[in-house]
Coordinates of N, CA and C in Angstrom, one line a residue:
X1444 N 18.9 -186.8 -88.9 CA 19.8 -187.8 -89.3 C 19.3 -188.4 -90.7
X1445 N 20.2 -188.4 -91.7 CA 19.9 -189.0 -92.6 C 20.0 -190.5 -92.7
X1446 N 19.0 -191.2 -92.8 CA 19.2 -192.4 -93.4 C 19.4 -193.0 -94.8
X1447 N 19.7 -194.3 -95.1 CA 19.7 -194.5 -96.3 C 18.8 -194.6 -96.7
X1448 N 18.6 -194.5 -98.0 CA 17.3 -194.8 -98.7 C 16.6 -196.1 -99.1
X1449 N 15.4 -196.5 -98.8 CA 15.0 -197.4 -98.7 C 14.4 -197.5 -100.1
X1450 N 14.0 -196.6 -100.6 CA 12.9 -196.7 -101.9 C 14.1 -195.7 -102.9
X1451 N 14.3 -196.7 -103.8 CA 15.5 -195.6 -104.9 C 15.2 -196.8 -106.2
X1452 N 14.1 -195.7 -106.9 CA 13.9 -195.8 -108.3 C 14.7 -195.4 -109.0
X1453 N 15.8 -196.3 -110.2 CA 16.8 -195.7 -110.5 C 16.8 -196.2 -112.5
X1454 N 17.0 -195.8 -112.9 CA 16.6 -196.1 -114.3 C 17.6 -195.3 -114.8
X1455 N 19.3 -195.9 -115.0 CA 20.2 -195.2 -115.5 C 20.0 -195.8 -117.0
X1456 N 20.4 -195.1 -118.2 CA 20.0 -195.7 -119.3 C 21.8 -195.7 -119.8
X1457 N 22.5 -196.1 -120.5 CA 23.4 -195.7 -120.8 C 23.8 -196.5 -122.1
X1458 N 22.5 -196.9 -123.1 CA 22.3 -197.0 -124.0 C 22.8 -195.7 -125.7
X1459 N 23.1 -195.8 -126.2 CA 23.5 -194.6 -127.4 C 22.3 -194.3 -127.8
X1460 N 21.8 -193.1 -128.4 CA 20.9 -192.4 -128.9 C 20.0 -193.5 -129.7
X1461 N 18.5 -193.6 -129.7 CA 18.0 -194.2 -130.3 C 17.8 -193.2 -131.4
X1462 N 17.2 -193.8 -132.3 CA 16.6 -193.1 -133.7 C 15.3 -192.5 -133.4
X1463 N 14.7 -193.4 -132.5 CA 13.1 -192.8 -132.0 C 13.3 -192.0 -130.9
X1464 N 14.3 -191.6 -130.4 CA 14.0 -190.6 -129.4 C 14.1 -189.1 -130.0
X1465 N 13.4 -188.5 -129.8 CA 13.9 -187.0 -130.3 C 14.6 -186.4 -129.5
X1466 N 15.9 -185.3 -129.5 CA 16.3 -184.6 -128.5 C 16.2 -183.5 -128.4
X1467 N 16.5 -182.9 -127.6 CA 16.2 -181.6 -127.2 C 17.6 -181.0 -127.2
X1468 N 16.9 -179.4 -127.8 CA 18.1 -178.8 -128.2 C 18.6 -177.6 -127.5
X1469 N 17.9 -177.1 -126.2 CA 18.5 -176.0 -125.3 C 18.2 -177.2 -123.7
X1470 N 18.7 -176.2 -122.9 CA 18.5 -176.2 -121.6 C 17.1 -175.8 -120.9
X1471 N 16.8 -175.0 -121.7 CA 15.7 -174.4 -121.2 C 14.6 -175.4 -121.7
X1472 N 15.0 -176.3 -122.8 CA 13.5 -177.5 -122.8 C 14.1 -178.1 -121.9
X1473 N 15.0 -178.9 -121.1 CA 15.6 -180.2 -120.6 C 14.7 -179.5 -119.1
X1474 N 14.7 -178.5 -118.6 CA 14.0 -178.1 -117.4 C 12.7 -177.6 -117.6
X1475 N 11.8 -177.4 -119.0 CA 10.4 -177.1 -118.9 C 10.1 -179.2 -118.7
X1476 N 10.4 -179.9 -119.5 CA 10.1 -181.1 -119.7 C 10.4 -181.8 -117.9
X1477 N 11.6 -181.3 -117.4 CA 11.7 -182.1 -116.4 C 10.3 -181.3 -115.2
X1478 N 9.9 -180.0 -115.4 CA 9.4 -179.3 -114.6 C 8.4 -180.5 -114.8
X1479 N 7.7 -180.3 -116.2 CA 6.2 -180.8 -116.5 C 6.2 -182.4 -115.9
X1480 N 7.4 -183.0 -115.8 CA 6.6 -184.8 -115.6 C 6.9 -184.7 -113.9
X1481 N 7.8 -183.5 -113.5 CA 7.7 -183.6 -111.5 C 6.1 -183.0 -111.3
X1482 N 5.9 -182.4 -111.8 CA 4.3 -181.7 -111.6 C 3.5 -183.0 -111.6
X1483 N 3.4 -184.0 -112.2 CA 2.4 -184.9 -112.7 C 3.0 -185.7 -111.9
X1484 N 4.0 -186.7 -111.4 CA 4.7 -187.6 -110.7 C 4.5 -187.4 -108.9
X1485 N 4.4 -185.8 -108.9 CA 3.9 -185.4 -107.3 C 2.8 -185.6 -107.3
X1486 N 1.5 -185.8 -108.4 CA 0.3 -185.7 -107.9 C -0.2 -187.5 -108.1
X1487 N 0.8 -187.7 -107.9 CA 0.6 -189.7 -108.6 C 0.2 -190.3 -109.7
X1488 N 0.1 -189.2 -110.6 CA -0.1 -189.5 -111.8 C 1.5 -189.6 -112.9
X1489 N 1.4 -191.2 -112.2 CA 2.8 -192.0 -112.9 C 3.4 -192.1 -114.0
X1490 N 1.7 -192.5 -114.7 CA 1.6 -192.6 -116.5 C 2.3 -191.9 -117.0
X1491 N 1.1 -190.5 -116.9 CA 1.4 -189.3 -117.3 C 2.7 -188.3 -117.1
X1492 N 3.0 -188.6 -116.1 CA 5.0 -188.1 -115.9 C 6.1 -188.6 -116.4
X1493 N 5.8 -190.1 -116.8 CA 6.7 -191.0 -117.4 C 6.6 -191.3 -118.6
X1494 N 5.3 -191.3 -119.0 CA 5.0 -190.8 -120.6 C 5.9 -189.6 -121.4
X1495 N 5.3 -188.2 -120.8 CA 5.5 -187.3 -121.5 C 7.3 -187.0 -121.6
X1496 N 7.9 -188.2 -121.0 CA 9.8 -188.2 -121.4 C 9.8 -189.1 -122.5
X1497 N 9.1 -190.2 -122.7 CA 8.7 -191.5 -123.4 C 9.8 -190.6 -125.2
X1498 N 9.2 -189.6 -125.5 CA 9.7 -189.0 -127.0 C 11.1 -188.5 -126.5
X1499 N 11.4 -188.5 -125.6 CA 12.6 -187.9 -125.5 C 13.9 -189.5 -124.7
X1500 N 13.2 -190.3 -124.7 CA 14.0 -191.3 -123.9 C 14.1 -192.3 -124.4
X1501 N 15.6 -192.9 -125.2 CA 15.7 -194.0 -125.5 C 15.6 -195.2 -125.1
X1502 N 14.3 -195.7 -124.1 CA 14.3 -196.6 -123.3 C 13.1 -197.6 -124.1
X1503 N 13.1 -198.7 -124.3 CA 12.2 -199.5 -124.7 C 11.0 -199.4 -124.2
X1504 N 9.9 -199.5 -124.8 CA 8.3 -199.3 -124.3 C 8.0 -200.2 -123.1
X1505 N 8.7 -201.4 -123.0 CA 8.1 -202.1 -122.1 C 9.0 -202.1 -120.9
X1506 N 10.1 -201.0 -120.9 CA 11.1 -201.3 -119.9 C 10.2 -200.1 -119.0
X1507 N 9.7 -198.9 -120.0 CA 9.3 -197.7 -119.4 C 7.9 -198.4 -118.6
X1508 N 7.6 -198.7 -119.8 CA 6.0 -199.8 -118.7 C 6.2 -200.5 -117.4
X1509 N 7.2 -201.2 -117.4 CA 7.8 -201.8 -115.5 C 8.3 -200.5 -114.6
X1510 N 9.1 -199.7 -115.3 CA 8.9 -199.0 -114.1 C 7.7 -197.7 -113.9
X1511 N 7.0 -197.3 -114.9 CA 5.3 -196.7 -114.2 C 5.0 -197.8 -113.2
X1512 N 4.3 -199.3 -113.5 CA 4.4 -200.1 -112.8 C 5.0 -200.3 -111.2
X1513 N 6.3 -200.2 -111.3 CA 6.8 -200.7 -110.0 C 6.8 -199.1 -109.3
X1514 N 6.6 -198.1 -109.8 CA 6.5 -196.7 -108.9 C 4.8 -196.8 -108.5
X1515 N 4.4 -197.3 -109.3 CA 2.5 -197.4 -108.8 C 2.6 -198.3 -107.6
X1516 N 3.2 -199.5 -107.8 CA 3.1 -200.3 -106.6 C 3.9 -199.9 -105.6
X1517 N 5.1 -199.1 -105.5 CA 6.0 -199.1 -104.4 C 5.3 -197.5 -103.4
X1518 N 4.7 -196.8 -104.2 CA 4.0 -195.7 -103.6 C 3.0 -195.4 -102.8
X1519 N 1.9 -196.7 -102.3 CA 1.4 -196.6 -101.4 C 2.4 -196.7 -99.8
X1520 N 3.5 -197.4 -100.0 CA 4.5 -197.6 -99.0 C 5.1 -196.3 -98.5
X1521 N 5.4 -195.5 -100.2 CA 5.7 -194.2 -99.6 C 4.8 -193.2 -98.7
X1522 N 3.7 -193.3 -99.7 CA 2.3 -192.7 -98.9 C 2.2 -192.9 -96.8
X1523 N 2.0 -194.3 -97.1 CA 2.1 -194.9 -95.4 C 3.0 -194.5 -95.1
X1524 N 4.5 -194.2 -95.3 CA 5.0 -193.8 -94.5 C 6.2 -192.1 -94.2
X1525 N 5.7 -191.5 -95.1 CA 5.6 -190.1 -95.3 C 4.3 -189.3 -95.1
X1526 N 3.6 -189.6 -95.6 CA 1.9 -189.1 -95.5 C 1.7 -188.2 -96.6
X1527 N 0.6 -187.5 -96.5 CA 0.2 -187.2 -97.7 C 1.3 -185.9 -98.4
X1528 N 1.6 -185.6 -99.7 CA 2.8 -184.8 -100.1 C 2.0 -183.4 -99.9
X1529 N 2.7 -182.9 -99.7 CA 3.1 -180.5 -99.5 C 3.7 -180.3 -100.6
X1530 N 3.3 -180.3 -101.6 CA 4.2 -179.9 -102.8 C 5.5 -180.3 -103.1
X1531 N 6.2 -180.0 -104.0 CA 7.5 -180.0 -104.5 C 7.7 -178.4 -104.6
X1532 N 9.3 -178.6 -104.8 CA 10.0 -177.5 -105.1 C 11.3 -177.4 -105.5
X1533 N 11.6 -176.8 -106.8 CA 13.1 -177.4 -107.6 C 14.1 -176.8 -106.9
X1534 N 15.4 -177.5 -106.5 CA 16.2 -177.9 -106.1 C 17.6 -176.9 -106.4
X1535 N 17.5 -177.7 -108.0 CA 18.8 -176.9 -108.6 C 19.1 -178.0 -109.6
X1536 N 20.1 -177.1 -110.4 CA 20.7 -177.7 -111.3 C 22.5 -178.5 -111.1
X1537 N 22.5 -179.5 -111.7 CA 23.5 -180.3 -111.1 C 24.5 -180.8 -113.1
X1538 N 25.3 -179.5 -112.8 CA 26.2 -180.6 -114.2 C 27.5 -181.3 -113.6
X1539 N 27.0 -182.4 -113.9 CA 28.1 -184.1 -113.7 C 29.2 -183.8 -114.8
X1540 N 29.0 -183.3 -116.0 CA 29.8 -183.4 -116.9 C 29.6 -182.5 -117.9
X1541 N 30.4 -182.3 -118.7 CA 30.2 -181.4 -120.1 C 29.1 -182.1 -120.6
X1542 N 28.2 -183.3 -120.7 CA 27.5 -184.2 -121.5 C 26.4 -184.3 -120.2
X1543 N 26.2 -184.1 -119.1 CA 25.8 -184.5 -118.3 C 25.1 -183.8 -117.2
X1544 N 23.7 -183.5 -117.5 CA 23.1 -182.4 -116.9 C 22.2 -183.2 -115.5
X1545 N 21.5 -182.9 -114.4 CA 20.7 -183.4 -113.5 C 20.0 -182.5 -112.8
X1546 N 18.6 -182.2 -113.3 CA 17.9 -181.1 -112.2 C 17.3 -181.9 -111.4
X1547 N 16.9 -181.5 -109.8 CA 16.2 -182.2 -108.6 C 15.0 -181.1 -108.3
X1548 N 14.4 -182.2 -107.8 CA 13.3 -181.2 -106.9 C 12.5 -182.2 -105.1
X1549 N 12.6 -181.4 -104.5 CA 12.1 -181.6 -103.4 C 10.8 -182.0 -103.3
X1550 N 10.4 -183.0 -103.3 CA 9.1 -183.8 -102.8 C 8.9 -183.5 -101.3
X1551 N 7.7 -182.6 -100.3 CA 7.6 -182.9 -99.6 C 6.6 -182.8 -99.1
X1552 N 6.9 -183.8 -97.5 CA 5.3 -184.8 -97.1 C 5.3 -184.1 -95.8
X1553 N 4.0 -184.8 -95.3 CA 3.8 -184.6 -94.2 C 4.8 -184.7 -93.2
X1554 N 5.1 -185.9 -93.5 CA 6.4 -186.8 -92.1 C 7.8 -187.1 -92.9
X1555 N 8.1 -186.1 -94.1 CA 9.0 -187.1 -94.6 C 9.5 -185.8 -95.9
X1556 N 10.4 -186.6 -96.7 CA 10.9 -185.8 -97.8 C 11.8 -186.8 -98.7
X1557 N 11.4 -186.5 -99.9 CA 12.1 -187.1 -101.3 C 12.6 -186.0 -102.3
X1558 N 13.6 -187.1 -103.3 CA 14.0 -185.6 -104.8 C 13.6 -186.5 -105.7
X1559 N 13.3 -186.2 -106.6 CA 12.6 -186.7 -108.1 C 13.7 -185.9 -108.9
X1560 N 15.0 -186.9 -109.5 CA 15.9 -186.2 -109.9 C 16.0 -186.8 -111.2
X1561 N 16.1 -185.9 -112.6 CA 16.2 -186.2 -114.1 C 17.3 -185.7 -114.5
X1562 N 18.0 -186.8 -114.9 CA 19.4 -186.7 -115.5 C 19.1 -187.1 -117.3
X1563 N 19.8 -185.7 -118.1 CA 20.0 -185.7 -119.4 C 21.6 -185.9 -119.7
X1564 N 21.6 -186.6 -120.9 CA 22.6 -186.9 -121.7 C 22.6 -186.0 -123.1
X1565 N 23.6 -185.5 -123.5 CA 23.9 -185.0 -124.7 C 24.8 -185.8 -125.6
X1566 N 24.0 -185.9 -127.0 CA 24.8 -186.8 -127.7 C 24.6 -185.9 -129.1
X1567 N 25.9 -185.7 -129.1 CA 25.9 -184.6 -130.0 C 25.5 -183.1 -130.1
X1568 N 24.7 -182.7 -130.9 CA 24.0 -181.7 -130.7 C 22.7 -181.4 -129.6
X1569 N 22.3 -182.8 -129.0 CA 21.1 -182.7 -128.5 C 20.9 -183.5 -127.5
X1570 N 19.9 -183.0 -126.4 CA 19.9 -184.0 -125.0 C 18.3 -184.9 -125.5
X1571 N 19.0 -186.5 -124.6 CA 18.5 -187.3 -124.2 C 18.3 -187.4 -122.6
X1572 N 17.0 -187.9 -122.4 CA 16.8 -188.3 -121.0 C 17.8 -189.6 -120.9
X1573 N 18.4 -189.8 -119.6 CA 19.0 -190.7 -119.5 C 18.6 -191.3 -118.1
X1574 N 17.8 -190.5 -117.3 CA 17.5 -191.3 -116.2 C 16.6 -190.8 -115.5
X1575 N 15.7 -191.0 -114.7 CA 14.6 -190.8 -113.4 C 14.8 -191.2 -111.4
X1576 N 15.0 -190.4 -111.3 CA 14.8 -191.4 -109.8 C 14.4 -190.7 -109.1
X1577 N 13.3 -191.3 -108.1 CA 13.4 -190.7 -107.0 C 14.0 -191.2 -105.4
X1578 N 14.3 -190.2 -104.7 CA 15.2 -191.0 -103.4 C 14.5 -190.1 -102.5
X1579 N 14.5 -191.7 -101.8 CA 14.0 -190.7 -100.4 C 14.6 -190.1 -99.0
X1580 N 14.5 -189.0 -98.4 CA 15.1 -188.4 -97.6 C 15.8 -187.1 -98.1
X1581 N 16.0 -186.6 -96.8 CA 16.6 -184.9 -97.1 C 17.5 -184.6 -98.8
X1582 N 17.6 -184.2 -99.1 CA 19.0 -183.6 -99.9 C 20.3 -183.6 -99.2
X1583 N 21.2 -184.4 -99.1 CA 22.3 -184.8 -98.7 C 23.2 -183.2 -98.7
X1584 N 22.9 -182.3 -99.7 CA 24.1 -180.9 -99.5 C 23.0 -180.0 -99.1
X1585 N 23.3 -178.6 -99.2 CA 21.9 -177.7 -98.9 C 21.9 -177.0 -99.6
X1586 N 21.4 -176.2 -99.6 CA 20.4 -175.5 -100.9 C 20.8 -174.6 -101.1

């Protein structure tokens, strides 16, 4: 039975291109970059997962600073009540739109299961991160 989600980190940006963000110009970076910060984000290393989008994400430094922040503090709760994570494992690819790409991946725990899902925007020639979340519980379709 799925439940709703209780813990949903959501950081939709829907801001226009900054000037400091650099983009990315294939598919194949938008899924090495999303691979590398789910690698780092499974092992609770927050900084470092949310950082290395930091050049690709037009989000203000201190906006990205609250949510490292509120994923550090809201993750012991996940910890207690999932237990310790069994790896991840990617999902699939999700296009919302001609402009609008979302790869997921499967967080899973001992007692439990999340997706750590990165949505890119294209503006223009080149993708921007436009969002992070993780949610918890099964994958709502199947695989």
């Amino acid at each position: 039975m799925n439940r709703p989600a209780a813990f949903l980190l959501l950081l939709w940006i829907a801001a226009p291109a900054s000037a400091l963000a650099a983009g990315l110009s294939s598919l194949d970076e938008l899924k090495a970059l999303a691979n590398e910060s789910t690698l780092l984000l499974a092992q609770e290393q927050f900084e470092g997962g949310f950082q290395i989008l930091k050049p690709h994400w037009p989000v203000p430094a201190a906006e990205l600073l609250l949510v490292i922040r509120q994923t550090s503090a809201d993750w012991p709760r996940i910890r207690a009540q999932f237990g310790k994570s069994q790896g991840i494992r990617y999902l699939g690819e999700q296009r919302l739109s001609s402009t609008f790409i979302r790869y997921s991946y499967l967080h899973r725990f001992e007692n439990g299961s999340g997706q750590w899902q990165f949505t890119f925007q294209q503006f223009q020639d080149s993708w921007l991160v436009d969002g992070v979340a993780f949610v918890e519980g099964p994958p709502l379709t199947a695989e």
